[in-house]
mmCIF file with all atom_site columns, C-alpha atoms in Angstrom:
data_model
loop_
_atom_site.group_PDB
_atom_site.id
_atom_site.type_symbol
_atom_site.label_atom_id
_atom_site.label_alt_id
_atom_site.label_comp_id
_atom_site.label_asym_id
_atom_site.label_entity_id
_atom_site.label_seq_id
_atom_site.pdbx_PDB_ins_code
_atom_site.Cartn_x
_atom_site.Cartn_y
_atom_site.Cartn_z
_atom_site.occupancy
_atom_site.B_iso_or_equiv
_atom_site.pdbx_formal_charge
_atom_site.auth_seq_id
_atom_site.auth_comp_id
_atom_site.auth_asym_id
_atom_site.auth_atom_id
_atom_site.pdbx_PDB_model_num
ATOM 1   C CA . UNK A 1 1   ? -114.416 134.502 75.251  1.00 0.00 ? 148 UNK A CA 1
ATOM 2   C CA . UNK A 1 2   ? -114.077 130.892 76.383  1.00 0.00 ? 149 UNK A CA 1
ATOM 3   C CA . UNK A 1 3   ? -115.990 128.770 73.889  1.00 0.00 ? 150 UNK A CA 1
ATOM 4   C CA . UNK A 1 4   ? -117.355 125.241 73.856  1.00 0.00 ? 151 UNK A CA 1
ATOM 5   C CA . UNK A 1 5   ? -119.561 123.075 71.678  1.00 0.00 ? 152 UNK A CA 1
ATOM 6   C CA . UNK A 1 6   ? -122.835 121.935 73.266  1.00 0.00 ? 153 UNK A CA 1
ATOM 7   C CA . UNK A 1 7   ? -125.666 119.674 72.125  1.00 0.00 ? 154 UNK A CA 1
ATOM 8   C CA . UNK A 1 8   ? -129.254 120.936 72.366  1.00 0.00 ? 155 UNK A CA 1
ATOM 9   C CA . UNK A 1 9   ? -131.389 118.587 74.500  1.00 0.00 ? 156 UNK A CA 1
ATOM 10  C CA . UNK A 1 10  ? -134.539 120.736 74.933  1.00 0.00 ? 157 UNK A CA 1
ATOM 11  C CA . UNK A 1 11  ? -135.914 123.842 73.275  1.00 0.00 ? 158 UNK A CA 1
ATOM 12  C CA . UNK A 1 12  ? -138.294 126.453 74.687  1.00 0.00 ? 159 UNK A CA 1
ATOM 13  C CA . UNK A 1 13  ? -139.681 129.680 73.250  1.00 0.00 ? 160 UNK A CA 1
ATOM 14  C CA . UNK A 1 14  ? -136.508 131.732 73.542  1.00 0.00 ? 161 UNK A CA 1
ATOM 15  C CA . UNK A 1 15  ? -134.193 129.366 75.416  1.00 0.00 ? 162 UNK A CA 1
ATOM 16  C CA . UNK A 1 16  ? -132.530 126.004 74.968  1.00 0.00 ? 163 UNK A CA 1
ATOM 17  C CA . UNK A 1 17  ? -131.156 123.495 77.416  1.00 0.00 ? 164 UNK A CA 1
ATOM 18  C CA . UNK A 1 18  ? -127.790 122.268 76.232  1.00 0.00 ? 165 UNK A CA 1
ATOM 19  C CA . UNK A 1 19  ? -125.457 119.491 77.330  1.00 0.00 ? 166 UNK A CA 1
ATOM 20  C CA . UNK A 1 20  ? -121.713 120.061 77.596  1.00 0.00 ? 167 UNK A CA 1
ATOM 21  C CA . UNK A 1 21  ? -119.064 117.439 78.238  1.00 0.00 ? 168 UNK A CA 1
ATOM 22  C CA . UNK A 1 22  ? -116.335 118.368 80.687  1.00 0.00 ? 169 UNK A CA 1
ATOM 23  C CA . UNK A 1 23  ? -112.911 118.268 79.134  1.00 0.00 ? 170 UNK A CA 1
ATOM 24  C CA . UNK A 1 24  ? -109.839 117.248 81.060  1.00 0.00 ? 171 UNK A CA 1
ATOM 25  C CA . UNK A 1 25  ? -106.261 117.920 80.081  1.00 0.00 ? 172 UNK A CA 1
ATOM 26  C CA . UNK A 1 26  ? -105.309 114.611 81.671  1.00 0.00 ? 173 UNK A CA 1
ATOM 27  C CA . UNK A 1 27  ? -104.790 111.516 79.613  1.00 0.00 ? 174 UNK A CA 1
ATOM 28  C CA . UNK A 1 28  ? -102.679 113.222 76.985  1.00 0.00 ? 175 UNK A CA 1
ATOM 29  C CA . UNK A 1 29  ? -99.204  112.521 78.308  1.00 0.00 ? 176 UNK A CA 1
ATOM 30  C CA . UNK A 1 30  ? -97.139  109.447 79.082  1.00 0.00 ? 177 UNK A CA 1
ATOM 31  C CA . UNK A 1 31  ? -97.008  110.212 82.845  1.00 0.00 ? 178 UNK A CA 1
ATOM 32  C CA . UNK A 1 32  ? -100.740 109.851 83.525  1.00 0.00 ? 179 UNK A CA 1
ATOM 33  C CA . UNK A 1 33  ? -100.299 106.661 85.618  1.00 0.00 ? 180 UNK A CA 1
ATOM 34  C CA . UNK A 1 34  ? -97.911  108.387 88.057  1.00 0.00 ? 181 UNK A CA 1
ATOM 35  C CA . UNK A 1 35  ? -99.667  111.769 88.107  1.00 0.00 ? 182 UNK A CA 1
ATOM 36  C CA . UNK A 1 36  ? -101.939 112.736 91.006  1.00 0.00 ? 183 UNK A CA 1
ATOM 37  C CA . UNK A 1 37  ? -104.078 114.964 88.791  1.00 0.00 ? 184 UNK A CA 1
ATOM 38  C CA . UNK A 1 38  ? -104.571 112.059 86.385  1.00 0.00 ? 185 UNK A CA 1
ATOM 39  C CA . UNK A 1 39  ? -105.733 109.834 89.249  1.00 0.00 ? 186 UNK A CA 1
ATOM 40  C CA . UNK A 1 40  ? -108.233 112.476 90.371  1.00 0.00 ? 187 UNK A CA 1
ATOM 41  C CA . UNK A 1 41  ? -109.605 112.907 86.829  1.00 0.00 ? 188 UNK A CA 1
ATOM 42  C CA . UNK A 1 42  ? -110.102 109.134 86.538  1.00 0.00 ? 189 UNK A CA 1
ATOM 43  C CA . UNK A 1 43  ? -112.012 109.105 89.827  1.00 0.00 ? 190 UNK A CA 1
ATOM 44  C CA . UNK A 1 44  ? -114.376 111.904 88.785  1.00 0.00 ? 191 UNK A CA 1
ATOM 45  C CA . UNK A 1 45  ? -117.445 110.736 86.856  1.00 0.00 ? 192 UNK A CA 1
ATOM 46  C CA . UNK A 1 46  ? -117.724 111.891 83.265  1.00 0.00 ? 193 UNK A CA 1
ATOM 47  C CA . UNK A 1 47  ? -121.202 113.360 83.605  1.00 0.00 ? 194 UNK A CA 1
ATOM 48  C CA . UNK A 1 48  ? -122.438 115.973 81.162  1.00 0.00 ? 195 UNK A CA 1
ATOM 49  C CA . UNK A 1 49  ? -123.317 119.406 82.460  1.00 0.00 ? 196 UNK A CA 1
ATOM 50  C CA . UNK A 1 50  ? -126.750 120.835 81.604  1.00 0.00 ? 197 UNK A CA 1
ATOM 51  C CA . UNK A 1 51  ? -127.005 124.571 80.991  1.00 0.00 ? 198 UNK A CA 1
ATOM 52  C CA . UNK A 1 52  ? -129.683 126.949 79.766  1.00 0.00 ? 199 UNK A CA 1
ATOM 53  C CA . UNK A 1 53  ? -128.878 129.556 77.131  1.00 0.00 ? 200 UNK A CA 1
ATOM 54  C CA . UNK A 1 54  ? -130.922 132.315 75.530  1.00 0.00 ? 201 UNK A CA 1
ATOM 55  C CA . UNK A 1 55  ? -131.367 131.575 71.819  1.00 0.00 ? 202 UNK A CA 1
ATOM 56  C CA . UNK A 1 56  ? -130.052 133.967 69.192  1.00 0.00 ? 203 UNK A CA 1
ATOM 57  C CA . UNK A 1 57  ? -130.993 131.654 66.290  1.00 0.00 ? 204 UNK A CA 1
ATOM 58  C CA . UNK A 1 58  ? -133.525 128.861 65.824  1.00 0.00 ? 205 UNK A CA 1
ATOM 59  C CA . UNK A 1 59  ? -132.255 125.421 66.836  1.00 0.00 ? 206 UNK A CA 1
ATOM 60  C CA . UNK A 1 60  ? -133.562 121.864 67.055  1.00 0.00 ? 207 UNK A CA 1
ATOM 61  C CA . UNK A 1 61  ? -133.003 119.074 69.573  1.00 0.00 ? 208 UNK A CA 1
ATOM 62  C CA . UNK A 1 62  ? -129.811 117.183 68.751  1.00 0.00 ? 209 UNK A CA 1
ATOM 63  C CA . UNK A 1 63  ? -128.203 120.146 67.057  1.00 0.00 ? 210 UNK A CA 1
ATOM 64  C CA . UNK A 1 64  ? -124.796 121.391 68.155  1.00 0.00 ? 211 UNK A CA 1
ATOM 65  C CA . UNK A 1 65  ? -124.244 125.038 69.013  1.00 0.00 ? 212 UNK A CA 1
ATOM 66  C CA . UNK A 1 66  ? -121.292 127.137 70.113  1.00 0.00 ? 213 UNK A CA 1
ATOM 67  C CA . UNK A 1 67  ? -121.624 128.668 73.556  1.00 0.00 ? 214 UNK A CA 1
ATOM 68  C CA . UNK A 1 68  ? -119.257 130.973 75.380  1.00 0.00 ? 215 UNK A CA 1
ATOM 69  C CA . UNK A 1 69  ? -118.524 132.682 78.670  1.00 0.00 ? 216 UNK A CA 1
ATOM 70  C CA . UNK A 1 70  ? -116.537 135.940 78.731  1.00 0.00 ? 217 UNK A CA 1
ATOM 71  C CA . UNK A 1 71  ? -113.149 135.578 80.453  1.00 0.00 ? 218 UNK A CA 1
ATOM 72  C CA . UNK A 1 72  ? -113.920 138.547 82.682  1.00 0.00 ? 219 UNK A CA 1
ATOM 73  C CA . UNK A 1 73  ? -116.969 136.772 84.108  1.00 0.00 ? 220 UNK A CA 1
ATOM 74  C CA . UNK A 1 74  ? -115.013 133.570 84.674  1.00 0.00 ? 221 UNK A CA 1
ATOM 75  C CA . UNK A 1 75  ? -112.144 135.387 86.383  1.00 0.00 ? 222 UNK A CA 1
ATOM 76  C CA . UNK A 1 76  ? -114.577 137.361 88.524  1.00 0.00 ? 223 UNK A CA 1
ATOM 77  C CA . UNK A 1 77  ? -116.317 134.205 89.670  1.00 0.00 ? 224 UNK A CA 1
ATOM 78  C CA . UNK A 1 78  ? -112.978 132.516 90.445  1.00 0.00 ? 225 UNK A CA 1
ATOM 79  C CA . UNK A 1 79  ? -111.908 135.561 92.456  1.00 0.00 ? 226 UNK A CA 1
ATOM 80  C CA . UNK A 1 80  ? -115.182 135.519 94.370  1.00 0.00 ? 227 UNK A CA 1
ATOM 81  C CA . UNK A 1 81  ? -115.166 131.795 95.094  1.00 0.00 ? 228 UNK A CA 1
ATOM 82  C CA . UNK A 1 82  ? -111.480 131.350 95.962  1.00 0.00 ? 229 UNK A CA 1
ATOM 83  C CA . UNK A 1 83  ? -110.047 134.654 97.156  1.00 0.00 ? 230 UNK A CA 1
ATOM 84  C CA . UNK A 1 84  ? -112.862 135.972 99.359  1.00 0.00 ? 231 UNK A CA 1
ATOM 85  C CA . UNK A 1 85  ? -112.913 132.904 101.666 1.00 0.00 ? 232 UNK A CA 1
ATOM 86  C CA . UNK A 1 86  ? -109.106 132.776 101.729 1.00 0.00 ? 233 UNK A CA 1
ATOM 87  C CA . UNK A 1 87  ? -108.741 136.451 102.639 1.00 0.00 ? 234 UNK A CA 1
ATOM 88  C CA . UNK A 1 88  ? -111.465 136.129 105.299 1.00 0.00 ? 235 UNK A CA 1
ATOM 89  C CA . UNK A 1 89  ? -109.701 133.056 106.730 1.00 0.00 ? 236 UNK A CA 1
ATOM 90  C CA . UNK A 1 90  ? -106.418 134.960 107.004 1.00 0.00 ? 237 UNK A CA 1
ATOM 91  C CA . UNK A 1 91  ? -108.137 138.029 108.460 1.00 0.00 ? 238 UNK A CA 1
ATOM 92  C CA . UNK A 1 92  ? -109.922 135.823 111.019 1.00 0.00 ? 239 UNK A CA 1
ATOM 93  C CA . UNK A 1 93  ? -106.613 134.265 112.088 1.00 0.00 ? 240 UNK A CA 1
ATOM 94  C CA . UNK A 1 94  ? -105.086 137.736 112.462 1.00 0.00 ? 241 UNK A CA 1
ATOM 95  C CA . UNK A 1 95  ? -108.036 138.948 114.553 1.00 0.00 ? 242 UNK A CA 1
ATOM 96  C CA . UNK A 1 96  ? -107.743 135.823 116.715 1.00 0.00 ? 243 UNK A CA 1
ATOM 97  C CA . UNK A 1 97  ? -104.052 136.532 117.272 1.00 0.00 ? 244 UNK A CA 1
ATOM 98  C CA . UNK A 1 98  ? -104.724 140.173 118.163 1.00 0.00 ? 245 UNK A CA 1
ATOM 99  C CA . UNK A 1 99  ? -107.550 139.274 120.589 1.00 0.00 ? 246 UNK A CA 1
ATOM 100 C CA . UNK A 1 100 ? -105.560 136.485 122.270 1.00 0.00 ? 247 UNK A CA 1
ATOM 101 C CA . UNK A 1 101 ? -103.161 138.858 124.080 1.00 0.00 ? 248 UNK A CA 1
ATOM 102 C CA . UNK A 1 102 ? -105.562 141.207 125.929 1.00 0.00 ? 249 UNK A CA 1
ATOM 103 C CA . UNK A 1 103 ? -107.877 138.370 126.950 1.00 0.00 ? 250 UNK A CA 1
ATOM 104 C CA . UNK A 1 104 ? -104.959 136.151 128.000 1.00 0.00 ? 251 UNK A CA 1
ATOM 105 C CA . UNK A 1 105 ? -106.004 133.299 125.751 1.00 0.00 ? 252 UNK A CA 1
ATOM 106 C CA . UNK A 1 106 ? -103.717 130.784 124.141 1.00 0.00 ? 253 UNK A CA 1
ATOM 107 C CA . UNK A 1 107 ? -102.461 132.343 120.923 1.00 0.00 ? 254 UNK A CA 1
ATOM 108 C CA . UNK A 1 108 ? -102.740 129.242 118.735 1.00 0.00 ? 255 UNK A CA 1
ATOM 109 C CA . UNK A 1 109 ? -106.308 128.198 119.700 1.00 0.00 ? 256 UNK A CA 1
ATOM 110 C CA . UNK A 1 110 ? -107.476 131.802 119.200 1.00 0.00 ? 257 UNK A CA 1
ATOM 111 C CA . UNK A 1 111 ? -105.861 131.915 115.755 1.00 0.00 ? 258 UNK A CA 1
ATOM 112 C CA . UNK A 1 112 ? -107.448 128.606 114.747 1.00 0.00 ? 259 UNK A CA 1
ATOM 113 C CA . UNK A 1 113 ? -110.880 129.680 116.014 1.00 0.00 ? 260 UNK A CA 1
ATOM 114 C CA . UNK A 1 114 ? -110.547 133.033 114.251 1.00 0.00 ? 261 UNK A CA 1
ATOM 115 C CA . UNK A 1 115 ? -109.473 131.341 111.031 1.00 0.00 ? 262 UNK A CA 1
ATOM 116 C CA . UNK A 1 116 ? -112.429 128.952 111.151 1.00 0.00 ? 263 UNK A CA 1
ATOM 117 C CA . UNK A 1 117 ? -114.893 131.757 111.824 1.00 0.00 ? 264 UNK A CA 1
ATOM 118 C CA . UNK A 1 118 ? -113.328 133.978 109.163 1.00 0.00 ? 265 UNK A CA 1
ATOM 119 C CA . UNK A 1 119 ? -113.272 131.186 106.596 1.00 0.00 ? 266 UNK A CA 1
ATOM 120 C CA . UNK A 1 120 ? -116.911 130.333 107.305 1.00 0.00 ? 267 UNK A CA 1
ATOM 121 C CA . UNK A 1 121 ? -117.858 133.987 106.968 1.00 0.00 ? 268 UNK A CA 1
ATOM 122 C CA . UNK A 1 122 ? -115.896 134.145 103.698 1.00 0.00 ? 269 UNK A CA 1
ATOM 123 C CA . UNK A 1 123 ? -117.825 131.192 102.277 1.00 0.00 ? 270 UNK A CA 1
ATOM 124 C CA . UNK A 1 124 ? -121.113 132.843 103.257 1.00 0.00 ? 271 UNK A CA 1
ATOM 125 C CA . UNK A 1 125 ? -120.047 136.101 101.593 1.00 0.00 ? 272 UNK A CA 1
ATOM 126 C CA . UNK A 1 126 ? -118.997 134.206 98.444  1.00 0.00 ? 273 UNK A CA 1
ATOM 127 C CA . UNK A 1 127 ? -122.308 132.334 98.381  1.00 0.00 ? 274 UNK A CA 1
ATOM 128 C CA . UNK A 1 128 ? -124.276 135.558 98.812  1.00 0.00 ? 275 UNK A CA 1
ATOM 129 C CA . UNK A 1 129 ? -122.216 137.277 96.110  1.00 0.00 ? 276 UNK A CA 1
ATOM 130 C CA . UNK A 1 130 ? -122.630 134.390 93.675  1.00 0.00 ? 277 UNK A CA 1
ATOM 131 C CA . UNK A 1 131 ? -126.400 134.438 94.140  1.00 0.00 ? 278 UNK A CA 1
ATOM 132 C CA . UNK A 1 132 ? -126.527 138.193 93.716  1.00 0.00 ? 279 UNK A CA 1
ATOM 133 C CA . UNK A 1 133 ? -124.451 138.177 90.534  1.00 0.00 ? 280 UNK A CA 1
ATOM 134 C CA . UNK A 1 134 ? -125.692 134.823 89.250  1.00 0.00 ? 281 UNK A CA 1
ATOM 135 C CA . UNK A 1 135 ? -128.687 136.045 87.251  1.00 0.00 ? 282 UNK A CA 1
ATOM 136 C CA . UNK A 1 136 ? -127.067 136.735 83.895  1.00 0.00 ? 283 UNK A CA 1
ATOM 137 C CA . UNK A 1 137 ? -123.467 137.342 84.873  1.00 0.00 ? 284 UNK A CA 1
ATOM 138 C CA . UNK A 1 138 ? -122.316 133.716 84.807  1.00 0.00 ? 285 UNK A CA 1
ATOM 139 C CA . UNK A 1 139 ? -124.768 132.423 82.224  1.00 0.00 ? 286 UNK A CA 1
ATOM 140 C CA . UNK A 1 140 ? -123.204 131.237 78.968  1.00 0.00 ? 287 UNK A CA 1
ATOM 141 C CA . UNK A 1 141 ? -124.358 132.890 75.763  1.00 0.00 ? 288 UNK A CA 1
ATOM 142 C CA . UNK A 1 142 ? -125.117 131.316 72.403  1.00 0.00 ? 289 UNK A CA 1
ATOM 143 C CA . UNK A 1 143 ? -122.490 132.319 69.853  1.00 0.00 ? 290 UNK A CA 1
ATOM 144 C CA . UNK A 1 144 ? -123.840 130.474 66.856  1.00 0.00 ? 291 UNK A CA 1
ATOM 145 C CA . UNK A 1 145 ? -124.854 127.179 65.346  1.00 0.00 ? 292 UNK A CA 1
ATOM 146 C CA . UNK A 1 146 ? -122.013 124.669 65.012  1.00 0.00 ? 293 UNK A CA 1
ATOM 147 C CA . UNK A 1 147 ? -123.855 122.163 62.821  1.00 0.00 ? 294 UNK A CA 1
ATOM 148 C CA . UNK A 1 148 ? -126.877 123.178 60.765  1.00 0.00 ? 295 UNK A CA 1
ATOM 149 C CA . UNK A 1 149 ? -130.239 121.545 61.593  1.00 0.00 ? 296 UNK A CA 1
ATOM 150 C CA . UNK A 1 150 ? -130.358 119.425 58.420  1.00 0.00 ? 297 UNK A CA 1
ATOM 151 C CA . UNK A 1 151 ? -126.875 118.023 59.232  1.00 0.00 ? 298 UNK A CA 1
ATOM 152 C CA . UNK A 1 152 ? -127.671 117.209 62.874  1.00 0.00 ? 299 UNK A CA 1
ATOM 153 C CA . UNK A 1 153 ? -129.940 114.237 62.065  1.00 0.00 ? 300 UNK A CA 1
#
């Protein structure tokens, strides 16, 4: 389970909207001025991420709670988002190469066109799969209260 601390910003009947800060590994070493990843992390805005979680205990606005996402769900979503488009891109390039010979097309333009079509199809498949699984599969769960309500004020 990948865990994080979140602050409650709104509370409903059985749900809460929480705010999480994105954490970056950059900024913790002496090479951050020469590192490309450090430059990218400085360029990205430090905006909080708002999420909704189902409550397992009563909470109040301003309170901190522990939330988590199972590793299996995170790995599955990474596989869906990264590997499906990549495999479709490669398959499209291969199909373009195979179709170039019988139709007497230039091999390279056919491969590029096939790769673009395959990659686009892969992104559509990943988008469809994410929507289909997105209901409760990727939603973080409340693991407990990090700071009690009387301490949050």
